[in-house]
C-alpha positions as a Python dict, from the first residue, in 0.01 Angstrom:
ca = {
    (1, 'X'): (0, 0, 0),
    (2, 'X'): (285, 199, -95),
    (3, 'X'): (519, 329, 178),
    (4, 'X'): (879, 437, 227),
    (5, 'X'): (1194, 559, 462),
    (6, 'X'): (1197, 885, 599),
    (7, 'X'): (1312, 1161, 324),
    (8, 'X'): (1395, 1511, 311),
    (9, 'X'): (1306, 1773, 99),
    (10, 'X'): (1509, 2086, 211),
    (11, 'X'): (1633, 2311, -10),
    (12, 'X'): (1979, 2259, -199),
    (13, 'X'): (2322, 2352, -67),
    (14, 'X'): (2332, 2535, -323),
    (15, 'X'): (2074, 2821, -227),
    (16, 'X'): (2222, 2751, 151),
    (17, 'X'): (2563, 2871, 10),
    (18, 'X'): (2400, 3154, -199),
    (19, 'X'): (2224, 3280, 124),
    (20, 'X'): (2506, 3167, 388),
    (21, 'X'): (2683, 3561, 393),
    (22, 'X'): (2388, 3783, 461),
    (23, 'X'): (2232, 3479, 695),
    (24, 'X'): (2569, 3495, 898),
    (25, 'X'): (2467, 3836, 1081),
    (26, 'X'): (2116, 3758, 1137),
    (27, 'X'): (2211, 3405, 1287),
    (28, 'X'): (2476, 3626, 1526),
    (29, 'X'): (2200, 3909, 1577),
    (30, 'X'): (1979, 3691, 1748),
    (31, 'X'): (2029, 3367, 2071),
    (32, 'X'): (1747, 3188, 1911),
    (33, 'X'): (1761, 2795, 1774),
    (34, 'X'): (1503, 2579, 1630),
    (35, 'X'): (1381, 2363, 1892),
    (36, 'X'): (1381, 2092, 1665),
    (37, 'X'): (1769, 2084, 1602),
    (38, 'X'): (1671, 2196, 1207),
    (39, 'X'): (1857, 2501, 1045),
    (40, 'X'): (1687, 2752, 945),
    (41, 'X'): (1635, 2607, 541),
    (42, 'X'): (1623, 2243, 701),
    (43, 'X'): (1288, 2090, 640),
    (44, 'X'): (1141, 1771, 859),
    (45, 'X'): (1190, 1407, 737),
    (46, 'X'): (935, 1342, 534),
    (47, 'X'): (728, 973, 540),
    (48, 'X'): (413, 915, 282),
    (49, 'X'): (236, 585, 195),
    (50, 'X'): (-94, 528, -64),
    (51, 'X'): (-330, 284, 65),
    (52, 'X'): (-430, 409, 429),
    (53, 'X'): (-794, 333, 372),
    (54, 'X'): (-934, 75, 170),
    (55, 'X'): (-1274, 173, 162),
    (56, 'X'): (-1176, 488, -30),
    (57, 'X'): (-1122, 496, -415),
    (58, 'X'): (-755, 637, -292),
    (59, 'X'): (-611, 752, 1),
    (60, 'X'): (-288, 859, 159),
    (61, 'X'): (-110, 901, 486),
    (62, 'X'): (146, 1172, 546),
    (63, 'X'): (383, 1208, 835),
    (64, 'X'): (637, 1580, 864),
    (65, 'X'): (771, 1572, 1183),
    (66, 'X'): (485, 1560, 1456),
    (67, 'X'): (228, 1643, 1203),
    (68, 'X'): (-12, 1348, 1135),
    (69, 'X'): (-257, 1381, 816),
    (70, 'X'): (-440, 1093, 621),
    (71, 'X'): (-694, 1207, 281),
    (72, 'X'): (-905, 1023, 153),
    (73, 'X'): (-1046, 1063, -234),
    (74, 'X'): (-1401, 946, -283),
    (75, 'X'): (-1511, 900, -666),
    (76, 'X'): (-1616, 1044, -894),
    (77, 'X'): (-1979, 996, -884),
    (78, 'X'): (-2283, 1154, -969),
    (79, 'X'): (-2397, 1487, -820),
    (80, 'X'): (-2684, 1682, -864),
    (81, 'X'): (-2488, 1982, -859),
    (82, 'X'): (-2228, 1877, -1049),
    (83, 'X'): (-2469, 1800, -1348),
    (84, 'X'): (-2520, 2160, -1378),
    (85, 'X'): (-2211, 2190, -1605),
    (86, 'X'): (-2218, 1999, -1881),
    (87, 'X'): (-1826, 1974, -1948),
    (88, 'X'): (-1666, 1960, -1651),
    (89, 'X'): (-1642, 1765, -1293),
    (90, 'X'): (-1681, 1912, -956),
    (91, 'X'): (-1416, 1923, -673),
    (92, 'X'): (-1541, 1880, -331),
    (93, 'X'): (-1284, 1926, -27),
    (94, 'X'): (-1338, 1908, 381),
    (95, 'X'): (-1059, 1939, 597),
    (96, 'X'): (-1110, 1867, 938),
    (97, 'X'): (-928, 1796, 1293),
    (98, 'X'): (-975, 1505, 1557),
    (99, 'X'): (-1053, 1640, 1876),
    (100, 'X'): (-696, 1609, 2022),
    (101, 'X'): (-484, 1716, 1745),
    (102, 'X'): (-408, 1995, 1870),
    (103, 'X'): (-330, 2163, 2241),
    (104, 'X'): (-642, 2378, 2198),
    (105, 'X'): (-976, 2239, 2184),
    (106, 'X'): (-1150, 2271, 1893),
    (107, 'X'): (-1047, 2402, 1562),
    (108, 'X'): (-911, 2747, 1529),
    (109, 'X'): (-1065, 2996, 1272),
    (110, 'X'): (-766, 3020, 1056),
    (111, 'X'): (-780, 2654, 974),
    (112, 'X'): (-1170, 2711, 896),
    (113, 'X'): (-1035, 2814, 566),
    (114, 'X'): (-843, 2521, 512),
    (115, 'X'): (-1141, 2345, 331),
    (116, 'X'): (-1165, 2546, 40),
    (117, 'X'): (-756, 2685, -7),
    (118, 'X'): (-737, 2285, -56),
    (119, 'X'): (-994, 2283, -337),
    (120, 'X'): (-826, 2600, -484),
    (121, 'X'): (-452, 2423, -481),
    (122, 'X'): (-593, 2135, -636),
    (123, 'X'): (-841, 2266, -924),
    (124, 'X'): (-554, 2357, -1157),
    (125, 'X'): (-409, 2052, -1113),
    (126, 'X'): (-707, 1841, -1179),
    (127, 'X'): (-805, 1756, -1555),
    (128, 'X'): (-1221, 1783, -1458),
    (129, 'X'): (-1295, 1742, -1793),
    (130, 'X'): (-1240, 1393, -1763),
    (131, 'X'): (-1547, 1364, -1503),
    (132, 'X'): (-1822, 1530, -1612),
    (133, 'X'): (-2163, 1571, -1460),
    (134, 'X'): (-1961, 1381, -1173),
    (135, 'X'): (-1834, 1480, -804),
    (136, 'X'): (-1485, 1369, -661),
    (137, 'X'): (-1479, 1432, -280),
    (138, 'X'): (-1179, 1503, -84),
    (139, 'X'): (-1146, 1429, 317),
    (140, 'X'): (-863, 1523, 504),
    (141, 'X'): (-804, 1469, 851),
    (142, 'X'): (-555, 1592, 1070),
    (143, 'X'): (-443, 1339, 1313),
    (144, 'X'): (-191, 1535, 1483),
    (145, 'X'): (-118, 1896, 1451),
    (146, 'X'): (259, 2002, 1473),
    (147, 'X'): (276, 2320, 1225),
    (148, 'X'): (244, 2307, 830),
    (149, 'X'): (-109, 2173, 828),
    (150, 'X'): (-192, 2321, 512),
    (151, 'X'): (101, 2246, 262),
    (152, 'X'): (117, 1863, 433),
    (153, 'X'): (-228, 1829, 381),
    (154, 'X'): (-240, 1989, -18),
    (155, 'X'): (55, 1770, -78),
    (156, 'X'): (-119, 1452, 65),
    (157, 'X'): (-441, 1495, -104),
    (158, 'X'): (-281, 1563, -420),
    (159, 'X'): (-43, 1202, -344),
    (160, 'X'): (-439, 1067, -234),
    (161, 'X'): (-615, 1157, -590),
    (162, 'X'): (-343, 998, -821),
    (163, 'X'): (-374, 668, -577),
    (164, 'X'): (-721, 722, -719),
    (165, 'X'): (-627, 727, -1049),
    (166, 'X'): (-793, 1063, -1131),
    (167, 'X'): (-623, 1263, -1385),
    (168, 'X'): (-417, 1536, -1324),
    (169, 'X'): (-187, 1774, -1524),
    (170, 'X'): (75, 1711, -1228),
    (171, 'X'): (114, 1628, -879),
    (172, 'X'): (73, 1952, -629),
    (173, 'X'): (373, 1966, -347),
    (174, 'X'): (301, 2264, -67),
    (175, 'X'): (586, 2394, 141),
    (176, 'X'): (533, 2676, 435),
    (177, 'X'): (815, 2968, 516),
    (178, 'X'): (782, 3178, 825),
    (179, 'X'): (987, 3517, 900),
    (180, 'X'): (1156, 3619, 1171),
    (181, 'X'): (1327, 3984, 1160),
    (182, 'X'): (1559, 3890, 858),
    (183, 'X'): (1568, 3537, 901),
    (184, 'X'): (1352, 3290, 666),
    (185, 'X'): (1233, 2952, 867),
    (186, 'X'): (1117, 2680, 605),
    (187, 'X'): (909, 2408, 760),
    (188, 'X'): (804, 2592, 1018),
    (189, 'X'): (665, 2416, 1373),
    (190, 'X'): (308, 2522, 1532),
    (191, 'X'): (522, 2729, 1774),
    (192, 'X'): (708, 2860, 1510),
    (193, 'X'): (417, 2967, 1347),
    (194, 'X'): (275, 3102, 1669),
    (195, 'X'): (535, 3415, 1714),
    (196, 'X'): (596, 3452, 1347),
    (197, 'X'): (660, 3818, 1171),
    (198, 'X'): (485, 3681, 834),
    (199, 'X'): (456, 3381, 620),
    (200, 'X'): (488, 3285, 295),
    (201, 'X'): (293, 2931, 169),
    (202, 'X'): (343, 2789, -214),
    (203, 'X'): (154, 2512, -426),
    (204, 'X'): (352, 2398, -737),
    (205, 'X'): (324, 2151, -1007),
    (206, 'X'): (705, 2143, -1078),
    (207, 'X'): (683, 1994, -1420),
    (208, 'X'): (462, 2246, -1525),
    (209, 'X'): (618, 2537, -1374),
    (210, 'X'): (283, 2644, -1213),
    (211, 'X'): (213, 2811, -908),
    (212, 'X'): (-188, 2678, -766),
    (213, 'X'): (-153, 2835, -452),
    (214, 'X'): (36, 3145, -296),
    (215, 'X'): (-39, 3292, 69),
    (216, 'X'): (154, 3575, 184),
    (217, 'X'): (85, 3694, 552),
    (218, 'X'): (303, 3991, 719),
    (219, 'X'): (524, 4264, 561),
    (220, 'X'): (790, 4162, 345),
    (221, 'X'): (1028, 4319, 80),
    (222, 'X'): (1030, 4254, -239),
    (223, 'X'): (1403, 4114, -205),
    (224, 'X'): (1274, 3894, 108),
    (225, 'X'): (982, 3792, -98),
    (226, 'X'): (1189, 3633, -411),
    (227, 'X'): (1493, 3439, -144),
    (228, 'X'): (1165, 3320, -7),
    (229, 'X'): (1010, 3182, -299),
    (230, 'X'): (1324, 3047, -422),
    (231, 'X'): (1344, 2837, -109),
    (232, 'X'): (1029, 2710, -105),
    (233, 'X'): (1011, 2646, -474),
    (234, 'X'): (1375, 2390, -475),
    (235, 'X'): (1157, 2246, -188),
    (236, 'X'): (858, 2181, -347),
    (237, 'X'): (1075, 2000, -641),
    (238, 'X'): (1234, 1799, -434),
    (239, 'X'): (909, 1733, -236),
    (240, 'X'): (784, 1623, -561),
    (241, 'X'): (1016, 1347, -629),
    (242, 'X'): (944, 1223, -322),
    (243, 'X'): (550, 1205, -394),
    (244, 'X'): (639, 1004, -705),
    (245, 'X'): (865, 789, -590),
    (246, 'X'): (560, 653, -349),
    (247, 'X'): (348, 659, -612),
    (248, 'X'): (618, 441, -821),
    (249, 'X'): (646, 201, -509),
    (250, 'X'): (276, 154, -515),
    (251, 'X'): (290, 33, -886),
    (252, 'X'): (557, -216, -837),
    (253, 'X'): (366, -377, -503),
    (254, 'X'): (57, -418, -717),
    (255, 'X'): (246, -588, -976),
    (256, 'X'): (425, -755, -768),
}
């Protein structure tokens, strides 16, 4: 059981600097902080461990903030349905909620969808032709729900299935943006989310340079669009590093 220190993941100084004039005016414009203490390209600490449930073939447990996910990766193993193709294997994914993870009973529709934009984010990543005629099923559960669900839980699952030694072209790392007027909130918080203007939501294998999953809600600009992209992107990367470097830590417990 792999686990580490707090980390963070926000974008580089770098794009802070690049941004810092035309953010000046908006951060003036408006008497509005994060309630969190975060700037507005500051992303929560970040604290990941393989090995949350043994009786899983891998599984992982992810902590942003207040946001509490575990996955679990069963398999593979033989389907009915997934004998139907000859070549390749068959992705299953549930995501679900405990009944107190959120303030709201019950889970809300949007996160209905959750299920299968987790199976889309992880397909490309996934070599399936390495199972075939076989099923690898993919639980995620929400512990505690603090904003971000989705990209916590993608980036989770996709720690979850290398614990389980299934292959894959690359890990996938999710970040979340919201908008506010002109001003771009990474990370965002459930209440955050709650009186957002739009949102932007990115999957990447970094070492490919691919892009599984892209969500765009609101109006943007083009211009707004790319700065937002870019910030997600350096996030994602460093995000990344951080999923390996668990992954590493596992390796050297077991051979330890």
């Amino acid at each position: 059981m792999a686990s580490g220190p707090l980390e963070t993941y926000s974008p580089s100084q770098t794009l802070e600097r690049r941004h810092q004039q035309q953010k000046r005016k908006s951060f003036n414009e408006i008497d509005w902080a994060r309630s969190d203490g975060r700037n507005f390209h500051q992303c929560r600490p970040a604290y990941l461990r393989t090995g949350a449930t043994s009786s899983a073939s891998g599984s992982a447990y992810a902590e942003f903030g207040s946001t509490k996910v575990i996955v679990s990766v069963f398999g593979p193993r033989e389907s009915k349905k997934a004998m139907m193709y000859s070549d390749v294997g068959r992705l299953n994914c549930n995501v679900s909620y405990t009944t107190f993870s959120t303030s709201t009973r019950g889970q809300g529709s949007d996160n209905k969808d959750f299920s299968s934009m987790l199976q889309k984010a992880l397909e490309g990543a996934i070599i399936l032709e390495t199972f075939p005629k076989t099923t690898v099923d993919i639980f995620a559960l929400v512990l505690e729900s603090a904003g971000g669900d989705l990209p916590i839980i993608i980036s989770c699952a996709s720690l979850a299935l290398a614990d389980a030694g299934i292959m894959m072209y690359d890990l996938v790392s999710a970040v979340s943006l919201s908008c506010f007027g002109k001003n771009l909130v990474i990370d965002p918080t459930s209440e955050e989310e709650a009186c957002q203007d739009g949102s932007l939501m990115i999957a990447y294998m970094p070492i490919r340079n691919e892009v599984t999953q892209f969500t765009l809600t609101g109006e943007w600009s083009t211009a707004k669009i790319n700065e937002a992209m870019e910030l997600c992107l350096d996030a994602c990367s460093k995000l990344s590093n951080i999923l390996r470097s668990c992954l590493k830590e596992n390796v050297l417990d077991f051979t330890d």
